[in-house]
Amino acid sequence: MANKEEKADEKQTSWKDFIYNPRTGEFIGRTASSWALIFLFYLVFYGFLAGMFTLTMWVMLQTLDDHTPRYRDRVANPGLVIRPKSMEIAFNRSIPQQYNSYVQHLESFLQKYNDSMQEANELCPEGMYFEQDDVEEKKVCQFKRSLLRQCSGLADSTFGYSEGQPCILVKMNRVIGLRPRGDPHINCAAKRENPLQMQYFPSEGRLDKSYFPYYGKKAHQNYVQPVVAIKLLLAEEDYNSELAIECKVEGTDLLNNDDRDKFLGRVTFRVHVSK
């Protein structure tokens, strides 16, 4: 019985000595000077790594431009998007609750195009790029929502939805430095044999060159994209059926037929209006 107690005491003493040995001054098997050397080594080692990381980040940041991404090869050609932001627009023209969300979305989107706000921007000559490469603070060309006429929401606050002839806004995604050649314009068509009557605002769906190039969010803070409004002139036979409509940017060198990306220079959406 005494042997068992002695072995238990020795085991407990050995654990205590491992944690701190008062005879040698060791803590967890190492003296204070040994621990200090290890701490110093790792301090220098990780300090060196942190310094190398900081240096490489600093060198990389020196190569970056605050206004323009260094590599833009993947977004050289813009895509098209529509407003209201829905690929399937379906509603009954007699039930306002079904199209109110579309109307509110359009009204919210066009707030920054209000004529009162756009008066502060530049009245740029049409058909010419608005080059500002040598100017630090970039100016913005006017694009008043009144240019959208029947689709501006000014005369008709429902954007044609209450009469069953809805307006759709089409715009290109922003690409820094883009200068589209030719005469860029938006052209839409229904995917069916019989053509669907449409009206374009501005006329002919033009995207004037004066709104290009775009210099980036930081340099071009108040920039507004040109938009094209398409008013769908639905006839009686067009109601209560689903229409697939495709819009493309044409008259320019921009791509609009890449099978790998259905939004590259084009957009397809569906409209279903019931009476």
Short mmCIF file of N, CA, C and O in Angstrom, two decimals, residues 82 86-91 102 164-168 188-198 230-247 267-275:
data_model
loop_
_atom_site.label_atom_id
_atom_site.label_comp_id
_atom_site.label_asym_id
_atom_site.label_seq_id
_atom_site.Cartn_x
_atom_site.Cartn_y
_atom_site.Cartn_z
N ILE A 82 -31.98 45.60 -68.83
CA ILE A 82 -33.24 46.33 -68.96
C ILE A 82 -33.74 46.79 -67.60
O ILE A 82 -33.33 46.28 -66.55
N SER A 86 -36.31 42.85 -64.55
CA SER A 86 -37.00 41.56 -64.57
C SER A 86 -36.94 41.01 -65.98
O SER A 86 -37.18 41.73 -66.95
N MET A 87 -36.62 39.75 -66.09
CA MET A 87 -36.57 39.10 -67.40
C MET A 87 -37.94 38.61 -67.84
O MET A 87 -38.13 38.23 -68.99
N GLU A 88 -38.90 38.63 -66.93
CA GLU A 88 -40.27 38.23 -67.26
C GLU A 88 -41.21 39.28 -66.70
O GLU A 88 -41.40 39.36 -65.49
N ILE A 89 -41.78 40.08 -67.58
CA ILE A 89 -42.69 41.15 -67.17
C ILE A 89 -44.11 40.69 -67.48
O ILE A 89 -44.48 40.55 -68.66
N ALA A 90 -44.88 40.45 -66.46
CA ALA A 90 -46.24 39.93 -66.64
C ALA A 90 -47.20 40.71 -65.75
O ALA A 90 -46.91 40.92 -64.56
N PHE A 91 -48.31 41.14 -66.31
CA PHE A 91 -49.29 41.90 -65.53
C PHE A 91 -50.61 41.99 -66.29
O PHE A 91 -50.67 41.75 -67.50
N TYR A 102 -43.33 47.50 -61.21
CA TYR A 102 -42.56 47.88 -62.40
C TYR A 102 -42.49 49.40 -62.53
O TYR A 102 -41.42 49.97 -62.82
N GLY A 164 -51.67 49.11 -71.27
CA GLY A 164 -51.26 47.86 -71.89
C GLY A 164 -50.20 48.02 -72.96
O GLY A 164 -50.02 47.14 -73.80
N GLN A 165 -49.49 49.14 -72.96
CA GLN A 165 -48.38 49.38 -73.89
C GLN A 165 -47.16 49.82 -73.08
O GLN A 165 -46.80 51.00 -73.05
N PRO A 166 -46.54 48.87 -72.42
CA PRO A 166 -45.49 49.20 -71.44
C PRO A 166 -44.20 49.71 -72.07
O PRO A 166 -43.87 49.41 -73.22
N CYS A 167 -43.48 50.51 -71.28
CA CYS A 167 -42.16 51.01 -71.68
C CYS A 167 -41.08 50.17 -71.00
O CYS A 167 -41.19 49.83 -69.81
N ILE A 168 -40.05 49.86 -71.75
CA ILE A 168 -38.90 49.13 -71.25
C ILE A 168 -37.66 49.99 -71.51
O ILE A 168 -37.48 50.50 -72.62
N CYS A 188 -34.69 46.40 -81.28
CA CYS A 188 -35.42 45.30 -80.63
C CYS A 188 -36.39 44.65 -81.62
O CYS A 188 -36.89 45.31 -82.53
N ALA A 189 -36.65 43.39 -81.40
CA ALA A 189 -37.59 42.65 -82.25
C ALA A 189 -38.18 41.49 -81.46
O ALA A 189 -37.51 40.91 -80.60
N ALA A 190 -39.43 41.20 -81.78
CA ALA A 190 -40.09 40.05 -81.16
C ALA A 190 -39.69 38.79 -81.92
O ALA A 190 -39.56 38.80 -83.14
N LYS A 191 -39.50 37.71 -81.16
CA LYS A 191 -39.12 36.45 -81.79
C LYS A 191 -40.36 35.72 -82.29
O LYS A 191 -40.87 34.78 -81.67
N ARG A 192 -40.86 36.20 -83.41
CA ARG A 192 -42.03 35.59 -84.06
C ARG A 192 -42.06 36.03 -85.51
O ARG A 192 -41.26 36.88 -85.94
N GLU A 193 -42.96 35.48 -86.27
CA GLU A 193 -43.02 35.80 -87.69
C GLU A 193 -43.50 37.23 -87.93
O GLU A 193 -42.93 37.96 -88.73
N ASN A 194 -44.59 37.62 -87.26
CA ASN A 194 -45.13 38.96 -87.45
C ASN A 194 -44.36 39.97 -86.61
O ASN A 194 -44.15 39.76 -85.41
N PRO A 195 -43.92 41.07 -87.18
CA PRO A 195 -43.19 42.07 -86.40
C PRO A 195 -44.08 42.74 -85.37
O PRO A 195 -45.29 42.89 -85.56
N LEU A 196 -43.46 43.15 -84.27
CA LEU A 196 -44.16 43.85 -83.20
C LEU A 196 -43.84 45.34 -83.31
O LEU A 196 -42.68 45.73 -83.40
N GLN A 197 -44.88 46.15 -83.32
CA GLN A 197 -44.70 47.60 -83.44
C GLN A 197 -44.10 48.16 -82.14
O GLN A 197 -44.55 47.84 -81.03
N MET A 198 -43.07 49.02 -82.30
CA MET A 198 -42.41 49.64 -81.15
C MET A 198 -42.06 51.08 -81.48
O MET A 198 -41.92 51.45 -82.64
N ILE A 230 -38.05 51.76 -74.99
CA ILE A 230 -38.82 51.09 -76.04
C ILE A 230 -40.26 50.98 -75.56
O ILE A 230 -40.52 50.38 -74.50
N LYS A 231 -41.15 51.56 -76.29
CA LYS A 231 -42.57 51.45 -75.96
C LYS A 231 -43.19 50.37 -76.83
O LYS A 231 -43.15 50.48 -78.07
N LEU A 232 -43.71 49.34 -76.22
CA LEU A 232 -44.30 48.22 -76.95
C LEU A 232 -45.74 48.56 -77.32
O LEU A 232 -46.61 48.69 -76.46
N LEU A 233 -45.98 48.73 -78.60
CA LEU A 233 -47.31 49.10 -79.09
C LEU A 233 -48.12 47.83 -79.33
O LEU A 233 -48.33 47.41 -80.48
N LEU A 234 -48.56 47.22 -78.26
CA LEU A 234 -49.27 45.95 -78.37
C LEU A 234 -50.65 46.15 -78.98
O LEU A 234 -51.39 47.08 -78.60
N ALA A 235 -51.02 45.29 -79.89
CA ALA A 235 -52.35 45.29 -80.50
C ALA A 235 -53.21 44.25 -79.77
O ALA A 235 -52.75 43.51 -78.90
N GLU A 236 -54.48 44.18 -80.17
CA GLU A 236 -55.42 43.28 -79.50
C GLU A 236 -54.94 41.83 -79.56
O GLU A 236 -55.06 41.08 -78.60
N GLU A 237 -54.37 41.44 -80.70
CA GLU A 237 -53.94 40.04 -80.83
C GLU A 237 -52.68 39.74 -80.02
O GLU A 237 -52.30 38.57 -79.87
N ASP A 238 -52.03 40.78 -79.50
CA ASP A 238 -50.81 40.56 -78.72
C ASP A 238 -51.08 40.30 -77.23
O ASP A 238 -50.19 39.83 -76.51
N TYR A 239 -52.30 40.60 -76.79
CA TYR A 239 -52.63 40.41 -75.39
C TYR A 239 -52.88 38.92 -75.08
O TYR A 239 -53.22 38.14 -75.98
N ASN A 240 -52.69 38.60 -73.82
CA ASN A 240 -52.93 37.24 -73.31
C ASN A 240 -52.03 36.19 -73.96
O ASN A 240 -52.36 35.01 -74.04
N SER A 241 -50.88 36.63 -74.45
CA SER A 241 -49.90 35.70 -74.99
C SER A 241 -48.51 36.18 -74.60
O SER A 241 -48.27 37.39 -74.42
N GLU A 242 -47.59 35.25 -74.48
CA GLU A 242 -46.22 35.60 -74.07
C GLU A 242 -45.38 35.98 -75.28
O GLU A 242 -45.34 35.25 -76.27
N LEU A 243 -44.71 37.12 -75.17
CA LEU A 243 -43.86 37.61 -76.25
C LEU A 243 -42.41 37.57 -75.81
O LEU A 243 -42.06 38.10 -74.74
N ALA A 244 -41.56 36.97 -76.61
CA ALA A 244 -40.12 36.98 -76.36
C ALA A 244 -39.52 38.08 -77.21
O ALA A 244 -39.68 38.09 -78.43
N ILE A 245 -38.82 39.00 -76.57
CA ILE A 245 -38.27 40.16 -77.26
C ILE A 245 -36.77 40.21 -77.04
O ILE A 245 -36.29 40.04 -75.92
N GLU A 246 -36.03 40.42 -78.11
CA GLU A 246 -34.58 40.53 -78.04
C GLU A 246 -34.15 41.91 -78.50
O GLU A 246 -34.58 42.38 -79.56
N CYS A 247 -33.29 42.55 -77.70
CA CYS A 247 -32.73 43.85 -78.04
C CYS A 247 -31.23 43.71 -78.23
O CYS A 247 -30.56 43.02 -77.45
N VAL A 267 -29.89 41.52 -75.04
CA VAL A 267 -30.65 41.04 -73.89
C VAL A 267 -32.00 40.53 -74.39
O VAL A 267 -32.58 41.10 -75.33
N THR A 268 -32.46 39.45 -73.82
CA THR A 268 -33.75 38.86 -74.19
C THR A 268 -34.64 38.82 -72.95
O THR A 268 -34.20 38.42 -71.88
N PHE A 269 -35.87 39.24 -73.12
CA PHE A 269 -36.82 39.22 -72.01
C PHE A 269 -38.20 38.84 -72.53
O PHE A 269 -38.43 38.84 -73.75
N ARG A 270 -39.11 38.54 -71.62
CA ARG A 270 -40.45 38.11 -71.99
C ARG A 270 -41.50 39.07 -71.41
O ARG A 270 -41.34 39.55 -70.29
N VAL A 271 -42.52 39.28 -72.18
CA VAL A 271 -43.62 40.17 -71.76
C VAL A 271 -44.94 39.46 -71.96
O VAL A 271 -45.19 38.87 -73.03
N HIS A 272 -45.77 39.50 -70.92
CA HIS A 272 -47.11 38.90 -71.00
C HIS A 272 -48.10 39.89 -70.41
O HIS A 272 -48.10 40.12 -69.20
N VAL A 273 -48.90 40.48 -71.27
CA VAL A 273 -49.90 41.47 -70.82
C VAL A 273 -51.28 40.90 -71.06
O VAL A 273 -51.61 40.45 -72.17
N SER A 274 -52.07 40.91 -70.02
CA SER A 274 -53.45 40.44 -70.15
C SER A 274 -54.41 41.62 -69.92
O SER A 274 -54.07 42.60 -69.28
N LYS A 275 -55.60 41.51 -70.47
CA LYS A 275 -56.56 42.62 -70.42
C LYS A 275 -57.43 42.55 -69.16
O LYS A 275 -57.64 41.53 -68.57
#
